[in-house]
């Protein structure tokens, strides 16, 4: 009893000292699962990224947020800012729900020419259009639950005012009618809104962001229809190595993803200011592939792009989770994180188009200590031993040469024997991520009931992996982002070792592990 009182006394003194010195004691949950650099809200729930834009040196990330607790509910738009897309700072909540409903997903634009008339002559208006989701109407089983509302900021995104005449787009009699993505279309000199309507996309046009006219519909007979279409994006992009411009339409879908649950698909074509039409080469590609996926892992959803990024770059960010299990993942104080922002480029090959994803170049600025190895891979090779590199904040580049038709398996381990296994099966021609032994998995059956796979068009002799690691996530960029897999995991102790093995004959592997100096 006496010992217990001493222990309590000592513990309180310790906490008191920490408080007095301004240091905080991280809970076990924070230590184990708060990502080192992927964005998370300070507390509460987060899902989709919303209304992302760049202005005067700052990137803004707004997001679906329930500040009251770590479950989905009473949606606000949370807000975070960054100077380099890597280090994020939480900001006060941007947009609050009101009597018209929860604030569901949407987008924001920098209205440089004040087409909206919302500017005050001094400050450029940032205009956000989001979905109002009326819970009372939902409960009453009505169709017109969702409409599009507007809010704007005249102080570079710090504070937001709701437009006085909301909604700017009423519900047209479609139950799922949400997630407007708006952008300026320079040739037709108008704003375009692409909005998810059940399992299609609808396009609207406007001169002033306030009055919207229906233009067209896309998607009835194309792509995946395993669930509702959500969070679309549409943007022009140059085909790599040419001056040709194509349009990419991103369509998030839930459920119906390639490895279960939520995922993002895309279409390549042309947009004439009114209609999106698939490109002929892409049409053939789609006949073969059925659905063209942006990311084959289970944890990249609601990926859409930032407005107004310098140098015309197209940067996307996603919510690193999946509706199959997102409410159950084992964090309490906060729930949900974002992917690393990615730059996308469009490549055309003989088989069709590929929207390549690579981490934004700013991530490189954080690379510190590097462990380099060149190995002749026979059997199991330890790549990173305990203490060499902190694998909870690292980028690992692996370059394979002279591969044969076998399986190349990476294993991340901790001292508890928990493992995250991933790699390439050059026989079956697929990439894989296996989190079935990765630690806490039983919070929801669907979290680790399968090994995620991404088919490859061929077997490779040479191949490259860029592996981006945080405490609870892996993002695999294969061959310069031609195929991507993003997955989360929850080990009971951080992974401290990485090894590589193969069941086939030797191949040469160039290995560079970079410590990220972050936090
Ligand atoms: C996608 C989504 C959106 C919706 C939001 C609600 O994850 O379902 O369609 O606007 O989340 O939080």
XYZ file of C-alpha atoms and ligand atoms in Angstrom:
531
model
C 0.000 0.000 0.000
C 2.794 2.300 1.051
C 4.707 1.441 -2.125
C 1.682 2.229 -4.188
C 1.327 5.690 -2.595
C 5.018 6.385 -3.306
C 4.557 5.308 -6.895
C 1.537 7.576 -7.325
C 3.426 10.459 -5.689
C 6.455 9.945 -7.944
C 4.279 9.737 -11.021
C 2.387 12.941 -10.167
C 5.709 14.736 -9.535
C 6.946 13.556 -12.925
C 3.830 14.808 -14.732
C 3.995 18.091 -12.781
C 7.650 18.650 -13.819
C 6.852 17.886 -17.443
C 3.990 20.359 -17.373
C 6.090 23.033 -15.678
C 8.856 22.579 -18.250
C 6.374 22.781 -21.073
C 7.147 19.264 -22.286
C 4.234 16.949 -22.806
C 4.008 13.324 -21.905
C 2.899 11.388 -24.911
C 0.308 8.747 -24.274
C 1.086 5.238 -25.475
C -1.364 5.777 -28.313
C 0.463 8.935 -29.441
C 3.865 7.271 -29.182
C 2.864 4.204 -31.119
C 0.371 5.470 -33.644
C 0.521 9.259 -34.165
C 2.264 9.472 -37.566
C 5.592 11.300 -37.562
C 4.784 13.414 -40.598
C 1.560 12.334 -42.273
C -1.136 14.812 -41.335
C -3.541 13.931 -38.502
C -6.015 16.195 -36.707
C -4.975 17.084 -33.178
C -8.087 15.338 -31.890
C -11.358 13.970 -33.215
C -12.334 12.320 -36.451
C -11.025 13.016 -39.965
C -11.979 11.612 -43.346
C -11.715 13.180 -46.836
C -9.362 16.035 -47.681
C -11.440 19.054 -48.802
C -10.979 22.473 -50.354
C -7.209 22.311 -50.812
C -5.529 25.357 -52.313
C -2.231 27.225 -52.432
C -1.868 30.961 -51.885
C 1.131 33.212 -51.187
C 3.533 30.539 -49.972
C 1.029 28.476 -48.001
C -0.745 25.225 -48.836
C -4.146 24.796 -47.219
C -5.634 21.423 -46.416
C -9.219 21.405 -45.212
C -10.831 18.136 -44.255
C -13.941 16.298 -43.095
C -13.786 16.641 -39.349
C -15.815 15.796 -36.282
C -14.092 17.668 -33.451
C -16.385 16.212 -30.759
C -15.042 12.672 -30.855
C -13.093 10.226 -32.951
C -16.079 8.780 -34.797
C -17.739 10.086 -37.951
C -20.540 12.578 -37.116
C -21.444 16.318 -37.143
C -19.117 17.149 -40.013
C -17.152 20.404 -40.061
C -14.276 21.434 -42.290
C -11.090 21.238 -40.247
C -8.074 23.192 -41.442
C -4.300 22.751 -41.581
C -1.552 24.687 -43.331
C 1.903 23.915 -44.639
C 4.689 25.740 -46.399
C 6.005 22.639 -48.113
C 3.214 20.033 -48.144
C 5.168 17.896 -45.676
C 5.061 19.655 -42.306
C 1.481 20.501 -41.383
C 0.183 22.768 -38.691
C -3.324 22.410 -37.307
C -5.476 25.551 -37.582
C -8.848 26.453 -36.054
C -11.918 24.882 -37.628
C -12.787 26.605 -40.917
C -16.450 25.848 -41.626
C -19.151 24.845 -39.111
C -22.367 22.927 -39.759
C -25.598 24.942 -39.530
C -29.366 24.495 -39.804
C -28.955 23.432 -43.461
C -26.862 20.443 -42.489
C -23.479 18.880 -41.971
C -20.633 20.212 -44.112
C -19.723 17.307 -46.379
C -16.871 17.191 -48.896
C -16.136 19.847 -51.509
C -13.413 22.073 -52.890
C -12.096 25.620 -52.916
C -10.652 27.973 -55.528
C -8.663 31.173 -55.485
C -11.018 33.548 -57.326
C -8.233 35.810 -58.642
C -10.480 37.956 -60.855
C -13.226 38.260 -58.274
C -15.749 36.679 -60.651
C -17.883 35.912 -57.599
C -18.040 39.565 -56.578
C -17.336 38.414 -53.026
C -14.009 40.249 -52.879
C -13.703 43.557 -51.010
C -11.338 45.222 -53.456
C -8.308 44.460 -51.266
C -8.308 40.723 -50.764
C -8.683 37.921 -53.260
C -11.669 35.778 -52.297
C -11.129 32.087 -51.672
C -14.408 30.423 -52.538
C -15.360 27.014 -51.168
C -18.264 24.951 -52.428
C -19.273 22.002 -50.258
C -22.193 19.670 -49.814
C -24.840 20.421 -47.219
C -26.062 17.086 -45.889
C -29.359 17.485 -44.057
C -29.636 14.793 -41.374
C -33.328 15.534 -40.692
C -34.171 14.941 -44.324
C -32.042 11.794 -44.258
C -33.976 10.495 -41.244
C -37.239 11.323 -42.979
C -36.054 9.192 -45.906
C -36.257 12.086 -48.334
C -34.426 12.257 -51.637
C -33.345 15.918 -51.447
C -30.887 15.381 -48.589
C -27.866 16.912 -50.334
C -27.342 20.318 -51.962
C -24.281 22.474 -52.619
C -23.477 25.439 -50.397
C -20.833 28.140 -50.548
C -18.503 29.866 -48.081
C -15.686 32.315 -48.712
C -12.640 33.755 -47.043
C -11.182 37.245 -47.454
C -8.193 36.658 -45.194
C -6.329 33.931 -47.082
C -8.308 31.069 -45.605
C -8.118 32.055 -41.940
C -11.814 32.735 -41.399
C -14.778 31.762 -43.530
C -18.195 33.324 -44.066
C -21.163 31.415 -45.425
C -22.710 32.886 -48.546
C -26.045 34.523 -47.697
C -28.054 32.826 -50.404
C -27.246 29.147 -49.916
C -27.604 26.640 -51.424
C -25.992 27.664 -54.703
C -27.097 24.381 -56.256
C -30.300 22.691 -55.129
C -30.839 18.976 -55.116
C -32.142 17.880 -58.560
C -33.944 14.796 -57.199
C -30.921 12.548 -56.687
C -30.311 11.026 -53.240
C -26.500 10.934 -53.509
C -25.532 14.295 -54.964
C -22.313 15.516 -53.447
C -18.637 16.415 -53.259
C -18.412 19.305 -55.787
C -14.967 19.912 -57.291
C -14.694 23.313 -58.935
C -12.047 24.817 -61.214
C -11.617 27.563 -63.809
C -11.773 26.277 -67.406
C -9.806 28.770 -69.428
C -11.042 27.947 -72.954
C -14.744 28.193 -72.221
C -14.023 30.969 -69.697
C -16.202 29.578 -66.949
C -16.096 27.722 -63.700
C -16.813 24.021 -63.943
C -18.265 21.951 -61.146
C -17.984 18.181 -61.291
C -20.283 16.602 -58.757
C -21.013 12.972 -57.892
C -24.585 11.943 -58.701
C -25.321 8.383 -57.551
C -22.895 6.388 -59.722
C -22.272 9.021 -62.404
C -20.607 12.393 -62.606
C -22.526 15.528 -63.445
C -20.902 18.655 -64.868
C -22.192 22.168 -64.256
C -20.922 25.539 -65.515
C -20.962 29.031 -63.984
C -19.573 32.489 -64.658
C -19.705 33.640 -61.035
C -19.605 30.518 -58.832
C -23.123 31.357 -57.629
C -25.425 30.385 -60.519
C -24.868 26.955 -61.981
C -26.174 25.445 -65.222
C -26.254 21.712 -65.908
C -23.897 20.750 -68.757
C -23.679 16.979 -69.064
C -23.321 13.566 -67.435
C -20.604 10.936 -67.641
C -20.090 7.406 -66.486
C -23.198 5.279 -66.828
C -21.528 2.564 -68.902
C -17.904 2.942 -67.915
C -15.581 1.938 -65.085
C -16.411 0.459 -61.694
C -19.958 0.675 -60.346
C -19.597 -1.483 -57.242
C -20.725 1.430 -55.076
C -21.652 5.119 -55.164
C -19.356 7.527 -56.953
C -17.912 10.130 -54.613
C -15.275 12.876 -54.509
C -14.559 13.478 -58.212
C -11.845 15.616 -59.744
C -11.279 16.796 -63.304
C -8.139 18.491 -64.591
C -6.112 19.013 -67.760
C -2.610 17.552 -67.851
C 0.168 17.324 -70.450
C 1.080 13.875 -71.742
C 4.701 13.295 -70.643
C 7.229 14.150 -73.320
C 4.658 15.796 -75.628
C 2.709 19.013 -75.885
C -0.558 17.175 -76.027
C -3.066 17.913 -73.303
C -5.521 15.366 -71.956
C -8.140 15.555 -69.224
C -8.143 13.212 -66.244
C -11.366 12.489 -64.380
C -10.791 10.954 -60.956
C -13.752 9.119 -59.473
C -13.653 7.747 -55.972
C -15.905 4.777 -55.371
C -17.200 3.095 -52.243
C -17.394 0.124 -52.046
C -16.001 -1.688 -55.086
C -12.237 -1.079 -54.696
C -9.770 -3.587 -56.205
C -8.902 -5.070 -52.799
C -12.207 -4.307 -51.078
C -13.989 -1.204 -49.841
C -13.152 2.319 -50.971
C -10.723 3.262 -53.756
C -10.133 5.717 -56.588
C -10.466 5.050 -60.303
C -9.749 7.404 -63.186
C -10.613 8.044 -66.814
C -8.552 9.805 -69.501
C -10.173 11.842 -72.252
C -11.061 15.304 -73.470
C -13.282 17.996 -72.033
C -14.643 20.727 -74.293
C -16.157 22.927 -71.616
C -19.354 20.910 -71.715
C -18.805 17.170 -72.082
C -16.151 14.700 -70.971
C -15.401 12.166 -73.687
C -13.041 9.237 -73.181
C -9.957 9.068 -75.373
C -10.014 6.208 -77.943
C -6.828 4.603 -76.639
C -8.187 4.833 -73.106
C -11.506 3.310 -74.219
C -9.628 0.235 -75.496
C -7.563 0.120 -72.307
C -10.749 0.195 -70.237
C -12.270 -2.638 -72.260
C -9.279 -4.741 -71.212
C -8.749 -3.518 -67.648
C -12.446 -2.823 -66.801
C -11.426 -0.285 -64.145
C -8.257 1.804 -64.097
C -7.215 2.335 -60.473
C -5.205 5.212 -59.054
C -3.870 3.199 -56.094
C -4.151 -0.541 -55.506
C -3.678 -0.453 -51.722
C -6.642 -0.327 -49.389
C -5.925 3.049 -47.833
C -6.041 5.892 -50.293
C -9.517 7.308 -50.585
C -11.109 10.580 -51.665
C -7.903 11.643 -53.432
C -8.396 14.987 -55.162
C -6.084 17.812 -56.205
C -5.058 21.244 -54.873
C -6.086 24.459 -56.630
C -3.534 27.011 -57.787
C -0.303 25.026 -57.175
C 2.808 26.849 -58.484
C 4.424 25.791 -61.775
C 1.190 24.215 -62.902
C 1.907 21.100 -60.887
C -0.936 18.756 -60.140
C -0.745 17.627 -56.520
C -3.216 15.233 -54.957
C -3.716 14.031 -51.409
C -5.979 11.285 -50.074
C -7.462 10.061 -46.830
C -5.346 7.132 -45.681
C -8.153 4.810 -44.674
C -11.057 2.787 -45.979
C -14.756 2.886 -45.107
C -14.556 -0.893 -44.527
C -12.904 -0.331 -41.144
C -12.063 3.360 -40.637
C -14.294 3.845 -37.527
C -12.600 0.898 -35.801
C -8.873 1.530 -36.265
C -7.155 1.447 -32.855
C -6.653 5.143 -32.123
C -8.888 7.090 -29.759
C -7.787 10.691 -29.419
C -7.829 11.205 -33.174
C -8.822 8.921 -36.001
C -7.661 9.265 -39.604
C -4.567 10.505 -41.419
C -3.697 11.781 -44.900
C -1.458 10.220 -47.535
C 1.775 11.921 -48.432
C 0.847 14.559 -51.054
C 1.720 13.260 -54.499
C 2.539 14.887 -57.775
C 0.765 13.230 -60.681
C 1.919 13.088 -64.301
C 0.364 11.378 -67.289
C 2.309 8.807 -69.286
C 1.185 7.261 -72.515
C 2.490 3.795 -73.315
C 1.521 1.271 -75.947
C -1.013 -0.231 -73.513
C -2.697 3.056 -72.740
C -2.406 5.845 -70.176
C -0.940 5.772 -66.700
C -1.493 8.500 -64.149
C 1.803 8.232 -62.289
C 2.050 9.286 -58.625
C 5.226 10.226 -56.815
C 5.692 11.863 -53.410
C 6.034 15.641 -53.767
C 9.657 16.657 -54.313
C 9.688 18.636 -51.016
C 9.889 15.340 -49.098
C 13.466 14.977 -50.336
C 14.480 18.076 -48.358
C 14.027 16.054 -45.179
C 16.327 13.198 -46.192
C 19.253 12.920 -43.779
C 21.432 9.951 -42.958
C 21.531 7.417 -45.783
C 22.375 3.737 -45.594
C 23.559 2.449 -48.962
C 24.076 -1.166 -49.918
C 24.639 -3.058 -53.097
C 23.810 -6.694 -52.663
C 23.685 -9.854 -54.656
C 20.474 -11.285 -53.496
C 20.471 -15.011 -52.892
C 18.588 -15.900 -49.776
C 17.436 -13.701 -46.902
C 19.330 -10.395 -46.600
C 19.007 -7.984 -43.744
C 18.734 -4.513 -45.254
C 18.263 -2.475 -42.099
C 19.214 -3.716 -38.657
C 18.067 -2.390 -35.303
C 19.112 1.218 -34.706
C 20.528 1.824 -38.193
C 17.592 3.861 -39.484
C 14.387 4.780 -37.690
C 11.901 2.973 -39.903
C 9.013 5.048 -38.580
C 10.203 7.969 -40.716
C 12.127 6.809 -43.732
C 12.159 6.692 -47.507
C 13.674 3.596 -49.028
C 14.739 3.353 -52.652
C 15.372 -0.107 -54.014
C 16.609 -0.755 -57.497
C 16.491 -4.353 -58.772
C 18.547 -5.549 -61.733
C 18.599 -8.956 -63.407
C 15.457 -10.192 -61.746
C 14.091 -13.573 -62.670
C 10.654 -15.095 -62.403
C 10.378 -15.513 -58.674
C 9.067 -13.781 -55.606
C 10.959 -10.886 -53.986
C 9.743 -10.312 -50.462
C 10.433 -7.398 -48.120
C 9.689 -7.917 -44.441
C 9.394 -5.194 -41.812
C 9.697 -6.695 -38.312
C 9.702 -5.811 -34.656
C 10.969 -7.727 -31.636
C 7.481 -9.089 -30.958
C 7.616 -11.043 -34.198
C 5.025 -8.838 -35.888
C 5.601 -8.364 -39.601
C 4.499 -6.339 -42.548
C 5.295 -8.222 -45.734
C 5.291 -6.760 -49.239
C 7.001 -7.113 -52.581
C 6.728 -8.365 -56.112
C 5.757 -11.777 -57.405
C 7.398 -11.845 -60.803
C 5.825 -15.203 -61.530
C 2.228 -14.289 -60.964
C 3.032 -10.767 -62.133
C 1.755 -8.823 -59.180
C 2.734 -6.588 -56.295
C 1.472 -7.522 -52.853
C 1.076 -6.150 -49.337
C 0.348 -8.569 -46.503
C -0.604 -7.031 -43.165
C -2.158 -10.194 -41.726
C 0.648 -10.489 -39.128
C 1.296 -6.779 -38.671
C 0.110 -6.347 -35.061
C -3.374 -5.208 -34.074
C -5.665 -6.540 -36.773
C -8.683 -7.952 -34.983
C -10.513 -4.642 -34.425
C -12.406 -5.366 -37.650
C -12.495 -8.532 -39.663
C -12.184 -6.809 -43.013
C -8.897 -5.096 -42.026
C -6.638 -8.093 -42.584
C -8.813 -10.730 -44.210
C -6.745 -10.791 -47.402
C -3.410 -10.006 -48.995
C -3.741 -6.939 -51.209
C -2.590 -7.412 -54.766
C -1.861 -5.214 -57.754
C -1.564 -6.944 -61.142
C 1.389 -6.092 -63.388
C 1.293 -6.205 -67.175
C 4.488 -8.286 -67.366
C 7.384 -9.806 -65.426
C 10.251 -7.414 -64.817
C 14.018 -7.798 -65.164
C 14.626 -4.376 -63.728
C 12.326 -2.681 -61.280
C 12.347 0.177 -58.798
C 10.569 0.651 -55.515
C 10.222 3.855 -53.531
C 8.877 2.968 -50.099
C 7.624 5.751 -47.848
C 7.328 4.699 -44.209
C 5.720 6.285 -41.184
C 4.682 4.719 -37.867
C 1.443 3.312 -39.225
C 1.690 3.474 -42.993
C 3.490 2.248 -46.053
C 3.237 3.882 -49.471
C 4.828 1.881 -52.252
C 5.641 3.683 -55.494
C 6.616 1.070 -58.093
C 8.617 2.088 -61.168
C 8.423 5.838 -60.649
C 4.839 5.727 -59.494
C 3.381 3.660 -62.339
C 1.732 1.434 -59.761
C 1.025 2.512 -56.208
C -0.059 0.697 -53.057
C -0.926 2.520 -49.833
C -1.743 0.646 -46.632
C -1.929 1.325 -42.905
C -0.974 -0.990 -40.011
C -0.876 -0.946 -36.220
C 2.032 -2.906 -34.703
C 2.292 -3.253 -30.920
C 5.874 -1.985 -31.165
C 7.470 0.021 -33.983
C 9.098 -1.950 -36.808
C 12.861 -1.897 -36.373
C 14.250 -4.200 -39.060
C 13.833 -4.615 -42.772
C 14.927 -7.628 -44.783
C 14.605 -8.853 -48.331
C 14.388 -12.436 -49.488
C 13.758 -14.322 -52.677
C 12.953 -17.859 -53.716
C 14.788 -17.436 -56.963
C 18.350 -17.042 -58.191
C 20.536 -14.043 -57.562
C 19.736 -10.571 -58.715
C 21.508 -7.306 -58.022
C 19.877 -4.918 -55.650
C 20.865 -1.329 -55.048
C 19.459 -0.185 -51.785
C 19.324 3.362 -50.348
C 17.509 3.994 -47.085
C 17.081 7.648 -46.170
C 16.274 8.791 -42.684
C 13.729 11.581 -42.699
C 14.678 14.352 -40.298
C 11.203 15.373 -39.419
C 9.501 16.624 -36.243
C -16.403 10.099 -48.871
C -17.644 10.717 -48.275
C -18.170 11.821 -49.157
C -18.941 12.676 -48.219
C -18.112 12.592 -46.967
C -18.910 12.626 -45.702
O -15.556 9.518 -47.955
O -18.626 9.724 -48.066
O -18.925 11.353 -50.263
O -19.079 13.980 -48.658
O -17.394 11.374 -47.040
O -18.071 12.685 -44.602
